[in-house]
Amino acid sequence: MKLIAAGIFSAALALSSTALAEPVKIGIITTLSGGGAGLGIDVRDAFVLAVEQSGNEEIELVIEDDGQKPELAVQIAEKMIQSDQVDLMTGIIWSNLAMAVVPNTVAQDIIYLSPNAGPSALAGANCHPNYFNVAYQNDNFHEAMGQYAAQNYKNTFILAPNYPAGKDSLTGFKRFYTGELAGEIYTQVGQTDYAAEIAQIRASGADSVFFFLPGGMGIAFMKQYAQSGVDIPVMGPGFSFSQDVLPAVGDAALGVKNSASWSKDLDNEANKRFVEAFEAEFGRLPSVYAAQSWDTANLILSALSKASVKDKEAFRAALKEADFESVRGEFSFNNNNHPVQNIYVREVIKEGDVLTNRIIGTAFEDHSDAYAKDCPM
Amino acid sequence: MSTALLIEQLLNGLQLGVMLFLMAAGLTLIFGVMGLINLAHGSLYMVGAFACATVAAATGSFWIGLAASLAAAALAGAIVEILVIRRLYERDHLDQVLATFALILIFSEGTRWLFGSFPLYLDIPPLLQGAVPLPGGGQYQLYRLAIIGVGVVVAVGLYLMIARTRLGMRIRAGESDREMIAALGIDISTLYTVVFALGAGMAGLAGALVGALQSVQVGMGEPVLILAFVVIVIGGIGSIKGALFGAILVGVVDTMGRFLLPQALLFMLPPSQAALVGGALASMLIYIVMALILAFRPRGLFAAHS
């Protein structure tokens, strides 16, 4: 009896140690140079920190900078698959880079987990069992703002850059917005002066403004909007009011309503631990990109404790269970491997000298995306 | 569409034009005198903006920051000229483009290394906050008017310097015959350094002025650089007068295009489509104008010497 018990115990030990000690190679392609580097650095830092804190020493990270260039990202992906022989890939920030890398990667039976980009083309009919989006589908934050605007305003002026994500943004907004449109403008990508657009907003008689202008474009727009003295309330997706850009926008952002799946003050244990650990390690507040990357790392860790990464079928099933403590609270995967999660409305506030966000309401509970119904999975 | 809105948009176009002039003047001066294509001009613009943001944050004064931006960009220009550019005058344009492109990368990564990847904050000074009333009942932002003022002052100053001073005489002489003025005993390499630093200083000033309107971040110079090249091609490469007219033309055409094209298309298309097509057409407009001008005047509006 004793012998059998010992046998079972050692067998269990052997099993669990193989599950834990198995070496895993994860490729991270992200943007660490150029104008968009702030986002990639947050993704990298949060991922590395999450792996460090797990104590799992068998995970090897291969981190490369894509410079926000699709052609470079494709080369790096090829190198990671062919010569580094990574088991999993993650890290890409931008939708155009994801479109260049993901379809080819998942076709080679490498599992890719997106910590940020969620282009509609990968969420619908072209969904793939090897592609997991841990962040959002691109339309989600815009839909949430459309929902918020429908409840609060009647005549909204909307603007976005003239490129696929910009069109998706306004489409997503209009999907839930029921009021009138005071105007609709597509600006140039990389545009930095919005005087002409702001003059039109002033003249339009709108009762609110919705804009999606990622990166430096949003900073420029917000500053110029505040300087122009137009006092029509502004709202937008959380990207333009994330922790990485708020210091550059300054007080112009105060009071602006924006949408995101995560906020620093979200009340759950995992989030408290995350914000504390991130701030202690890097001396700055995490952005929504850092939160998504932290979740991506923890999702991978949870799946590794259940299945071998070499057994793709079992590993995919373990990922799909999403059995990890998300900093966003409730989190699960839809049929198209995209998140089902709450989207919150946040407001920019000042804590001491630091600009940050707090949650003021929930736009959607357990929100999925409009493309899942086209996905055959 | 009211008169006030139209006047406001014309002023916006003028302001964009003036800002482009500050960039294009240096670019065209450097090309005119030294025959050098300087792709790194946008990096000097970025240096100006970063210097202004950093010094303004440290001292609390935008004006000290503005002075620092001029000094930092001119100094960076002089150092780059002495270390790198000087070796490129005798080489062909391809080598110049390659070397100055390398400078862009060095400046960008160097700036990130010093200042980090996150954009910096720079606000307009309290003195220039607020707006002034326009005829027709509109309002215009004081700071943007001030930028137009700075542009006019720089344009007049540049004209006086080139037409009336000894330095200006040497610059004109350098434009027409480099070997000859060197033979006449003028220290040509110092002259080149001064001209390069002058162009760099103007780019730095533009960067600082615009930095208060938008975000101060790595890579901010390159979109402006492309527009500045359009300006000098339209104006005639090497001509300061051409740079001034070209800049204002590009500024006004771009702004009015963004404003009027989507509205004009409303007569033909539903609103959403008009916005999309109008926006796309507006972004092409200055290039269409450039192509038309080059078709009729292949060397630009105010072609300098060959």
XYZ file of C-alpha atoms in Angstrom:
683
model
C 0.000 0.000 0.000
C 2.754 2.355 1.052
C 4.700 1.346 -1.990
C 1.774 2.037 -4.335
C 1.167 5.439 -2.738
C 4.826 6.324 -3.119
C 4.702 5.125 -6.720
C 1.678 7.260 -7.518
C 3.284 10.207 -5.758
C 6.523 9.966 -7.667
C 4.663 9.450 -10.928
C 2.580 12.555 -10.236
C 5.735 14.444 -9.353
C 7.412 13.341 -12.547
C 4.334 14.341 -14.552
C 3.981 17.761 -12.992
C 7.692 18.441 -13.259
C 7.674 17.609 -16.970
C 4.729 19.943 -17.412
C 6.591 22.701 -15.582
C 10.175 22.121 -16.548
C 9.622 21.737 -20.257
C 11.606 24.433 -22.077
C 9.415 26.893 -23.975
C 10.553 29.483 -26.456
C 8.364 32.555 -26.965
C 9.051 35.044 -29.755
C 8.093 38.662 -29.066
C 8.000 40.963 -32.096
C 7.202 44.476 -30.972
C 7.975 48.136 -31.637
C 10.987 49.304 -29.631
C 12.225 52.126 -31.857
C 10.606 54.969 -33.772
C 7.615 57.104 -32.819
C 5.494 54.180 -31.595
C 8.118 52.690 -29.281
C 6.337 53.707 -26.070
C 3.625 51.097 -26.694
C 6.039 48.287 -27.526
C 8.212 49.005 -24.523
C 5.186 48.716 -22.235
C 4.250 45.403 -23.881
C 7.776 44.034 -23.528
C 8.276 45.232 -19.942
C 4.974 43.831 -18.691
C 5.544 40.478 -20.425
C 9.076 40.060 -19.080
C 7.945 41.062 -15.585
C 5.047 38.581 -15.623
C 7.363 35.749 -16.672
C 9.933 36.727 -14.025
C 7.290 36.810 -11.305
C 5.972 33.376 -12.268
C 9.344 31.868 -11.322
C 9.182 29.631 -14.383
C 12.806 29.488 -15.477
C 12.229 27.241 -18.460
C 10.702 30.040 -20.514
C 13.076 31.613 -22.978
C 12.084 34.926 -24.583
C 13.334 36.003 -28.002
C 12.615 39.742 -28.253
C 13.040 41.697 -31.503
C 12.241 45.251 -32.593
C 10.051 45.662 -35.690
C 10.523 49.449 -35.909
C 6.802 49.656 -36.807
C 7.665 48.388 -40.295
C 5.604 45.511 -41.770
C 8.425 44.207 -43.981
C 10.801 44.058 -41.023
C 8.193 42.292 -38.868
C 7.750 39.648 -41.599
C 11.508 39.009 -41.744
C 11.758 38.724 -37.965
C 8.805 36.320 -37.874
C 10.458 34.109 -40.516
C 13.712 34.123 -38.551
C 11.938 33.270 -35.296
C 10.095 30.365 -36.883
C 12.965 28.986 -38.995
C 16.122 29.495 -36.954
C 14.995 30.249 -33.386
C 12.243 27.625 -33.657
C 9.935 29.410 -31.251
C 6.871 27.602 -29.891
C 4.647 30.656 -29.517
C 4.651 34.188 -30.842
C 3.217 37.469 -29.542
C 3.976 41.198 -29.194
C 2.754 43.011 -32.318
C 1.188 46.423 -31.626
C -0.092 47.605 -35.010
C -2.866 46.127 -37.147
C -0.998 46.524 -40.435
C 1.964 44.609 -39.009
C -0.341 41.953 -37.582
C -1.950 41.521 -41.006
C 1.513 41.049 -42.528
C 2.710 38.510 -39.971
C -0.189 36.621 -38.388
C -1.850 34.776 -41.325
C 1.464 33.310 -42.475
C 2.569 32.443 -38.935
C -0.582 30.603 -37.911
C -0.587 28.773 -41.253
C 2.796 27.279 -40.248
C 1.126 25.895 -37.116
C 2.697 28.401 -34.743
C 0.274 29.759 -32.139
C 0.123 33.563 -32.141
C -1.357 35.553 -29.225
C -2.130 39.214 -29.896
C -1.447 41.615 -26.995
C -2.908 44.582 -28.886
C -3.918 44.601 -32.558
C -7.282 43.093 -33.486
C -8.012 43.734 -37.179
C -11.507 42.767 -38.324
C -10.076 40.668 -41.163
C -8.750 38.144 -38.620
C -11.903 38.060 -36.495
C -14.530 36.971 -39.021
C -14.419 34.453 -41.857
C -10.606 34.293 -41.674
C -10.393 33.426 -37.988
C -7.856 30.700 -37.202
C -7.518 28.134 -34.394
C -3.863 29.186 -33.889
C -4.708 32.867 -33.511
C -5.736 34.089 -30.056
C -6.511 37.753 -29.465
C -6.004 38.603 -25.781
C -6.617 42.344 -26.253
C -9.780 43.313 -28.136
C -11.258 43.352 -31.605
C -10.341 46.779 -33.108
C -13.946 48.027 -33.160
C -14.647 47.351 -29.463
C -13.495 50.594 -27.824
C -15.156 52.687 -30.543
C -18.426 50.768 -30.168
C -18.332 51.505 -26.449
C -17.944 55.218 -27.105
C -20.831 55.039 -29.604
C -22.965 53.453 -26.896
C -21.925 56.146 -24.409
C -22.624 58.942 -26.940
C -26.031 57.485 -27.768
C -26.968 57.778 -24.092
C -25.589 61.278 -23.559
C -25.555 63.274 -26.799
C -27.705 63.999 -29.836
C -25.412 65.666 -32.357
C -21.855 64.304 -32.454
C -19.013 65.385 -34.727
C -16.729 62.447 -35.596
C -13.222 62.296 -37.044
C -10.521 59.686 -37.698
C -7.504 59.244 -39.985
C -8.105 58.027 -43.529
C -6.779 54.438 -43.225
C -8.363 51.046 -42.452
C -8.311 51.353 -38.642
C -9.761 54.880 -38.925
C -12.654 53.676 -41.069
C -13.221 50.722 -38.715
C -13.281 53.186 -35.844
C -16.045 55.385 -37.238
C -17.966 52.313 -38.432
C -17.720 50.851 -34.924
C -18.872 54.129 -33.376
C -21.839 54.433 -35.726
C -22.852 50.814 -35.052
C -24.091 51.859 -31.596
C -24.578 55.627 -31.914
C -28.201 56.547 -32.599
C -28.121 60.379 -32.681
C -27.436 62.790 -35.536
C -23.964 63.393 -36.964
C -22.919 67.056 -36.929
C -20.081 66.216 -39.275
C -17.684 63.472 -40.321
C -14.059 64.071 -41.292
C -11.276 61.752 -42.401
C -7.902 63.372 -41.714
C -4.530 62.483 -43.179
C -2.442 59.798 -41.507
C 0.388 61.466 -39.592
C -1.304 64.866 -39.746
C -0.108 67.129 -36.943
C -2.074 70.339 -37.452
C -5.814 70.235 -36.838
C -6.634 73.949 -36.998
C -8.799 73.488 -40.114
C -10.772 70.613 -38.554
C -11.225 72.414 -35.221
C -12.579 75.491 -37.028
C -15.167 73.238 -38.704
C -16.094 71.619 -35.380
C -16.611 75.076 -33.876
C -18.853 76.097 -36.782
C -20.820 72.827 -36.906
C -23.045 73.335 -33.858
C -22.171 69.856 -32.519
C -22.914 68.981 -28.882
C -19.981 66.544 -28.654
C -16.888 65.363 -30.540
C -15.693 61.780 -31.005
C -12.189 61.309 -32.360
C -9.825 58.410 -32.979
C -6.288 59.679 -33.612
C -3.651 57.251 -32.335
C -0.177 58.291 -31.133
C 1.199 61.764 -31.789
C -1.856 62.708 -33.872
C -4.097 62.491 -30.806
C -1.686 64.482 -28.638
C -1.559 67.232 -31.258
C -5.342 67.262 -31.672
C -6.092 67.413 -27.943
C -3.605 70.221 -27.276
C -4.815 72.299 -30.196
C -8.440 71.640 -29.291
C -7.906 72.885 -25.736
C -5.872 75.878 -26.939
C -8.542 76.873 -29.450
C -11.016 77.535 -26.644
C -13.786 75.382 -28.175
C -15.696 73.963 -25.200
C -17.698 71.169 -26.851
C -17.051 67.970 -24.828
C -14.603 65.506 -26.387
C -14.520 61.719 -26.175
C -12.505 58.968 -27.774
C -11.217 55.426 -27.445
C -8.760 54.921 -24.595
C -5.690 54.860 -26.881
C -5.430 58.653 -26.965
C -5.761 58.849 -23.176
C -3.567 55.957 -22.198
C -0.853 56.324 -19.578
C 1.870 56.577 -22.232
C 0.471 59.737 -23.872
C -1.282 61.553 -21.013
C 1.845 63.395 -19.768
C 2.393 64.843 -23.263
C -1.236 65.968 -23.640
C -1.160 67.660 -20.249
C -4.135 69.251 -18.529
C -5.923 69.539 -21.886
C -7.049 65.936 -21.328
C -8.662 66.528 -17.933
C -12.262 65.375 -17.777
C -12.270 63.677 -21.177
C -14.395 60.502 -21.350
C -12.765 57.541 -23.024
C -13.319 53.805 -23.342
C -11.101 50.850 -22.490
C -11.262 47.290 -21.262
C -8.927 48.107 -18.397
C -8.122 50.895 -15.994
C -5.607 51.263 -13.184
C -8.403 51.514 -10.610
C -10.271 48.391 -11.734
C -11.117 46.655 -8.481
C -9.715 43.128 -8.486
C -6.800 41.393 -6.750
C -4.885 40.565 -9.941
C -5.007 44.178 -11.067
C -3.797 45.522 -7.730
C -0.847 43.123 -7.798
C -0.082 44.054 -11.411
C -0.158 47.846 -10.944
C 1.940 47.574 -7.783
C 4.539 45.275 -9.322
C 4.791 47.319 -12.526
C 5.194 50.609 -10.703
C 7.745 49.163 -8.291
C 9.826 47.699 -11.125
C 9.713 50.513 -13.708
C 8.795 53.638 -11.723
C 5.868 54.547 -13.977
C 2.187 53.684 -14.198
C 1.257 50.884 -16.630
C -0.746 51.611 -19.796
C -3.580 49.522 -21.208
C -0.974 47.907 -23.532
C 1.035 46.785 -20.503
C -2.131 45.343 -18.937
C -2.972 43.389 -22.102
C 0.577 42.075 -22.363
C 0.567 41.039 -18.687
C -2.654 39.104 -19.344
C -1.119 37.514 -22.456
C 1.854 36.279 -20.418
C -0.362 34.957 -17.645
C -2.644 33.227 -20.136
C 0.372 31.445 -21.620
C 1.609 30.505 -18.123
C -1.803 29.098 -17.222
C -1.897 26.988 -20.370
C 1.667 25.751 -19.815
C 0.675 24.379 -16.425
C -2.049 22.293 -18.090
C -0.597 21.073 -21.349
C 2.638 20.648 -23.225
C 3.313 23.334 -25.783
C 4.451 20.564 -28.171
C 0.967 19.060 -28.117
C -0.716 21.819 -30.150
C -4.214 20.409 -29.856
C -4.112 20.204 -26.056
C -2.306 23.514 -25.729
C -4.872 25.331 -27.862
C -7.636 23.869 -25.701
C -5.801 25.006 -22.554
C -5.453 28.524 -23.944
C -9.099 28.646 -24.944
C -10.166 27.913 -21.361
C -8.611 31.272 -20.399
C -8.098 29.908 -16.902
C -5.993 32.783 -15.564
C -6.583 35.753 -13.304
C -7.063 38.612 -15.737
C -6.348 42.153 -14.569
C -9.533 42.999 -16.451
C -11.687 40.807 -14.210
C -14.013 38.459 -16.098
C -12.354 37.303 -19.298
C -13.195 34.490 -21.702
C -12.740 33.651 -25.367
C -15.531 33.759 -27.936
C -15.829 31.177 -30.729
C -13.406 33.263 -32.849
C -10.743 33.287 -30.075
C -11.398 36.974 -29.419
C -12.222 38.284 -25.937
C -15.602 38.472 -24.274
C -15.073 41.207 -21.706
C -16.469 44.376 -20.150
C -15.702 47.714 -21.800
C -15.631 50.642 -19.401
C -16.071 54.382 -19.755
C -13.201 56.191 -18.058
C -12.551 59.808 -17.205
C -9.150 61.521 -17.164
C -8.358 62.818 -13.684
C -5.370 64.150 -11.792
C -3.925 62.227 -8.860
C -1.506 64.654 -7.262
C 0.579 65.729 -10.238
C -0.058 62.639 -12.318
C -2.738 62.461 -14.984
C -4.498 59.115 -15.072
C -7.921 57.522 -15.618
C -10.722 56.347 -13.380
C -13.739 54.271 -14.294
C -17.063 56.108 -14.277
C -19.292 53.492 -15.835
C -19.615 50.315 -17.867
C -20.512 50.734 -21.536
C -20.834 46.993 -22.268
C -20.887 43.890 -20.121
C -19.427 40.694 -21.588
C -19.009 42.367 -24.947
C -17.831 40.381 -27.961
C -17.483 41.587 -31.537
C -19.607 41.937 -34.653
C -17.492 39.539 -36.724
C -17.653 36.404 -34.547
C -20.806 35.190 -36.325
C -18.843 34.895 -39.601
C -16.168 32.737 -37.990
C -16.649 29.034 -38.782
C -14.927 27.849 -35.572
C -20.255 78.571 -44.529
C -19.670 81.968 -42.924
C -17.063 84.603 -43.789
C -15.553 84.194 -40.334
C -14.912 80.489 -40.938
C -13.394 81.253 -44.330
C -11.074 83.910 -42.872
C -10.119 81.574 -40.045
C -9.236 78.821 -42.520
C -7.207 81.225 -44.676
C -5.236 82.255 -41.577
C -4.748 78.576 -40.718
C -3.347 78.039 -44.206
C -1.066 81.047 -43.838
C 0.172 79.799 -40.471
C 0.966 76.353 -41.874
C 2.727 78.058 -44.787
C 4.859 80.224 -42.513
C 5.904 77.192 -40.497
C 6.847 75.356 -43.706
C 8.810 78.421 -44.798
C 11.020 78.227 -41.694
C 11.881 74.638 -42.656
C 12.126 75.181 -46.408
C 14.256 78.340 -46.191
C 17.084 76.475 -44.468
C 16.770 73.504 -46.791
C 16.856 75.606 -49.938
C 19.659 77.841 -48.611
C 21.837 74.824 -47.899
C 21.087 73.399 -51.323
C 21.649 76.740 -53.050
C 24.980 77.501 -51.419
C 26.514 74.091 -50.873
C 24.621 71.982 -53.409
C 23.752 69.536 -50.629
C 20.524 67.601 -50.187
C 20.043 67.422 -46.439
C 17.510 64.767 -45.418
C 18.469 65.280 -41.774
C 16.871 68.742 -41.747
C 13.806 67.251 -40.027
C 16.046 65.935 -37.252
C 17.225 69.480 -36.517
C 13.562 70.469 -36.260
C 13.160 67.678 -33.708
C 16.279 68.836 -31.819
C 14.743 72.325 -31.535
C 11.471 70.954 -30.186
C 13.179 68.676 -27.632
C 15.514 71.455 -26.484
C 12.574 73.833 -26.021
C 10.448 71.262 -24.170
C 13.296 70.225 -21.861
C 14.477 73.729 -21.029
C 10.913 75.038 -20.656
C 10.126 72.188 -18.246
C 13.294 72.844 -16.234
C 13.044 76.649 -16.054
C 9.290 77.104 -16.323
C 9.754 79.628 -19.112
C 8.781 79.002 -22.724
C 10.920 81.940 -23.848
C 14.155 80.565 -22.423
C 13.186 77.282 -24.067
C 12.722 79.067 -27.388
C 16.177 80.630 -27.149
C 17.593 77.233 -26.184
C 15.953 75.632 -29.222
C 17.635 78.105 -31.575
C 20.987 77.612 -29.876
C 20.738 73.816 -29.660
C 19.651 73.342 -33.276
C 22.279 75.767 -34.619
C 24.955 74.071 -32.513
C 23.829 70.603 -33.590
C 23.866 71.859 -37.196
C 27.391 73.265 -36.858
C 28.721 70.071 -35.256
C 27.115 67.857 -37.884
C 28.462 70.087 -40.663
C 32.007 69.906 -39.312
C 31.955 66.173 -38.546
C 29.955 64.745 -41.453
C 28.480 67.113 -44.026
C 31.811 68.742 -44.914
C 32.957 65.454 -46.395
C 29.932 65.262 -48.690
C 30.125 68.453 -50.759
C 32.316 66.875 -53.423
C 30.310 63.642 -53.557
C 27.227 63.092 -55.698
C 23.657 63.439 -54.466
C 23.198 59.726 -53.836
C 26.026 59.687 -51.287
C 24.607 62.810 -49.653
C 21.159 61.276 -49.393
C 22.573 58.070 -47.898
C 24.751 59.867 -45.360
C 22.063 62.316 -44.260
C 19.552 59.470 -44.041
C 21.979 57.766 -41.667
C 22.012 61.000 -39.669
C 18.212 60.800 -39.302
C 18.565 57.353 -37.723
C 21.396 58.497 -35.454
C 19.471 61.579 -34.320
C 16.276 59.593 -33.719
C 17.869 56.827 -31.678
C 20.150 59.310 -29.890
C 17.122 61.365 -28.884
C 15.324 58.281 -27.632
C 18.398 57.271 -25.697
C 18.534 60.690 -24.008
C 14.842 61.444 -23.530
C 13.104 58.058 -23.581
C 10.355 56.841 -25.889
C 7.443 58.745 -24.463
C 6.426 62.106 -25.959
C 7.352 65.271 -24.033
C 5.025 68.045 -22.949
C 5.299 71.639 -24.132
C 2.551 74.227 -23.778
C 2.115 77.662 -25.303
C 3.279 80.519 -23.009
C 0.621 82.267 -20.865
C 1.285 85.551 -22.687
C 0.056 84.087 -25.974
C -2.890 82.078 -24.698
C -6.373 83.101 -25.725
C -7.840 84.343 -28.973
C -8.412 87.594 -30.830
C -11.679 88.575 -32.548
C -11.849 88.375 -36.342
C -13.973 90.480 -38.698
C -17.214 88.609 -39.290
C -17.598 87.525 -35.672
C -15.050 84.703 -35.517
C -12.046 84.245 -33.292
C -8.452 83.361 -33.993
C -5.917 81.872 -31.660
C -3.296 84.426 -30.579
C -0.440 81.902 -30.616
C -1.034 81.024 -34.265
C -1.075 84.722 -35.149
C 2.254 85.014 -33.326
C 3.690 82.184 -35.476
C 2.627 84.102 -38.593
C 4.355 87.165 -37.105
C 7.573 85.232 -36.435
C 7.519 83.941 -40.015
C 7.169 87.454 -41.431
C 10.010 88.720 -39.218
C 12.280 85.829 -40.246
C 11.451 86.307 -43.937
C 12.212 90.052 -43.789
C 15.343 89.466 -41.708
C 16.580 86.827 -44.113
C 15.949 89.123 -47.079
C 17.827 92.007 -45.433
C 20.688 89.744 -44.432
C 21.144 88.322 -47.900
C 20.620 91.601 -49.743
C 22.371 94.043 -47.420
C 25.096 92.396 -45.334
C 28.610 91.176 -46.049
C 27.631 87.649 -44.996
C 24.712 87.818 -47.417
C 27.005 88.973 -50.184
C 29.281 85.997 -49.552
C 26.303 83.639 -49.554
C 25.178 85.015 -52.926
C 28.724 84.777 -54.219
C 28.954 81.198 -52.951
C 25.765 80.374 -54.813
C 27.083 81.639 -58.126
C 30.689 80.508 -58.042
C 32.183 78.491 -55.237
C 35.738 78.169 -56.579
C 35.994 81.857 -57.341
C 35.095 83.133 -53.874
C 37.499 80.632 -52.341
C 40.180 81.948 -54.701
C 39.373 85.494 -53.554
C 40.515 84.517 -50.079
C 37.185 83.994 -48.357
C 37.193 81.198 -45.806
C 34.651 79.052 -47.581
C 34.494 76.286 -45.005
C 33.568 78.717 -42.218
C 30.962 80.244 -44.514
C 29.481 76.784 -45.116
C 29.357 76.046 -41.385
C 27.618 79.363 -40.740
C 25.045 78.796 -43.490
C 24.358 75.273 -42.254
C 23.970 76.472 -38.653
C 21.645 79.253 -39.837
C 19.415 76.768 -41.673
C 19.513 74.436 -38.687
C 18.590 77.278 -36.325
C 15.517 78.134 -38.390
C 14.449 74.485 -38.424
C 14.942 74.342 -34.639
C 12.856 77.485 -34.199
C 10.065 75.960 -36.288
C 10.254 72.769 -34.219
C 9.963 74.668 -30.940
C 7.080 76.843 -32.161
C 5.162 73.858 -33.475
C 6.126 71.662 -30.512
C 3.800 73.750 -28.341
C 0.912 72.925 -30.697
C 1.507 69.212 -31.137
C 3.505 66.434 -29.529
C 7.244 66.599 -29.033
C 8.333 63.117 -30.038
C 10.952 61.144 -31.896
C 10.272 61.158 -35.636
C 8.231 64.387 -35.591
C 10.470 65.979 -38.230
C 10.023 63.580 -41.122
C 6.420 64.415 -42.164
C 7.341 68.114 -42.172
C 10.496 67.392 -44.140
C 8.457 65.843 -46.968
C 6.251 68.935 -47.149
C 9.328 71.175 -47.043
C 10.747 69.315 -50.049
C 7.466 69.818 -51.909
C 7.738 73.527 -51.078
C 11.263 73.957 -52.425
C 10.496 71.947 -55.552
C 7.471 74.152 -56.246
C 9.344 77.342 -55.377
C 12.477 76.496 -57.337
C 15.372 74.753 -55.634
C 17.834 77.236 -54.135
C 15.515 80.236 -54.160
C 14.526 81.829 -50.828
C 11.785 83.837 -52.517
C 10.525 80.607 -54.078
C 10.547 78.962 -50.652
C 8.378 81.760 -49.249
C 5.813 81.674 -52.058
C 5.883 77.893 -52.289
C 5.366 77.526 -48.536
C 2.376 79.840 -48.437
C 0.897 78.219 -51.548
C 1.266 74.724 -50.051
C -0.073 75.846 -46.659
C -3.159 77.542 -48.088
C -3.911 74.890 -50.732
C -3.565 72.066 -48.192
C -5.756 73.738 -45.560
C -8.437 74.941 -47.964
C -8.453 71.541 -49.687
C -9.057 69.742 -46.401
C -11.815 72.218 -45.619
C -13.582 72.687 -48.966
C -13.197 69.422 -50.923
C -15.409 67.247 -48.658
C -18.034 70.009 -48.672
C -17.914 70.341 -52.448
C -18.383 66.583 -52.832
C -21.512 66.733 -50.668
C -23.379 67.856 -53.781
C -22.592 64.547 -55.459
C -22.144 61.920 -52.722
C -23.757 60.870 -49.429
C -22.045 62.496 -46.363
C -19.957 59.514 -45.250
C -18.629 58.887 -48.767
C -18.013 62.612 -49.348
C -15.918 62.752 -46.177
C -13.914 59.706 -47.217
C -13.316 60.686 -50.848
C -12.853 64.372 -50.003
C -10.301 63.508 -47.325
C -8.392 61.273 -49.712
C -8.418 63.897 -52.480
C -7.355 66.633 -50.049
C -4.289 64.646 -49.027
C -3.278 64.353 -52.703
C -4.010 67.959 -53.569
C -0.602 69.531 -52.918
C 1.099 66.799 -54.932
C -1.309 67.405 -57.813
C -0.506 71.120 -57.592
C 3.197 70.299 -57.568
C 2.853 68.085 -60.639
C 0.912 70.795 -62.500
C 3.446 73.489 -61.659
C 6.333 71.267 -62.707
C 4.552 70.441 -65.968
C 4.510 74.125 -66.935
C 7.603 75.344 -65.093
C 9.890 72.327 -64.734
C 12.332 74.256 -62.536
C 9.777 75.684 -60.140
C 8.169 79.099 -59.837
C 11.335 81.066 -59.092
C 14.089 78.985 -60.591
C 17.487 79.932 -59.217
C 20.626 79.572 -61.305
C 21.424 76.110 -62.627
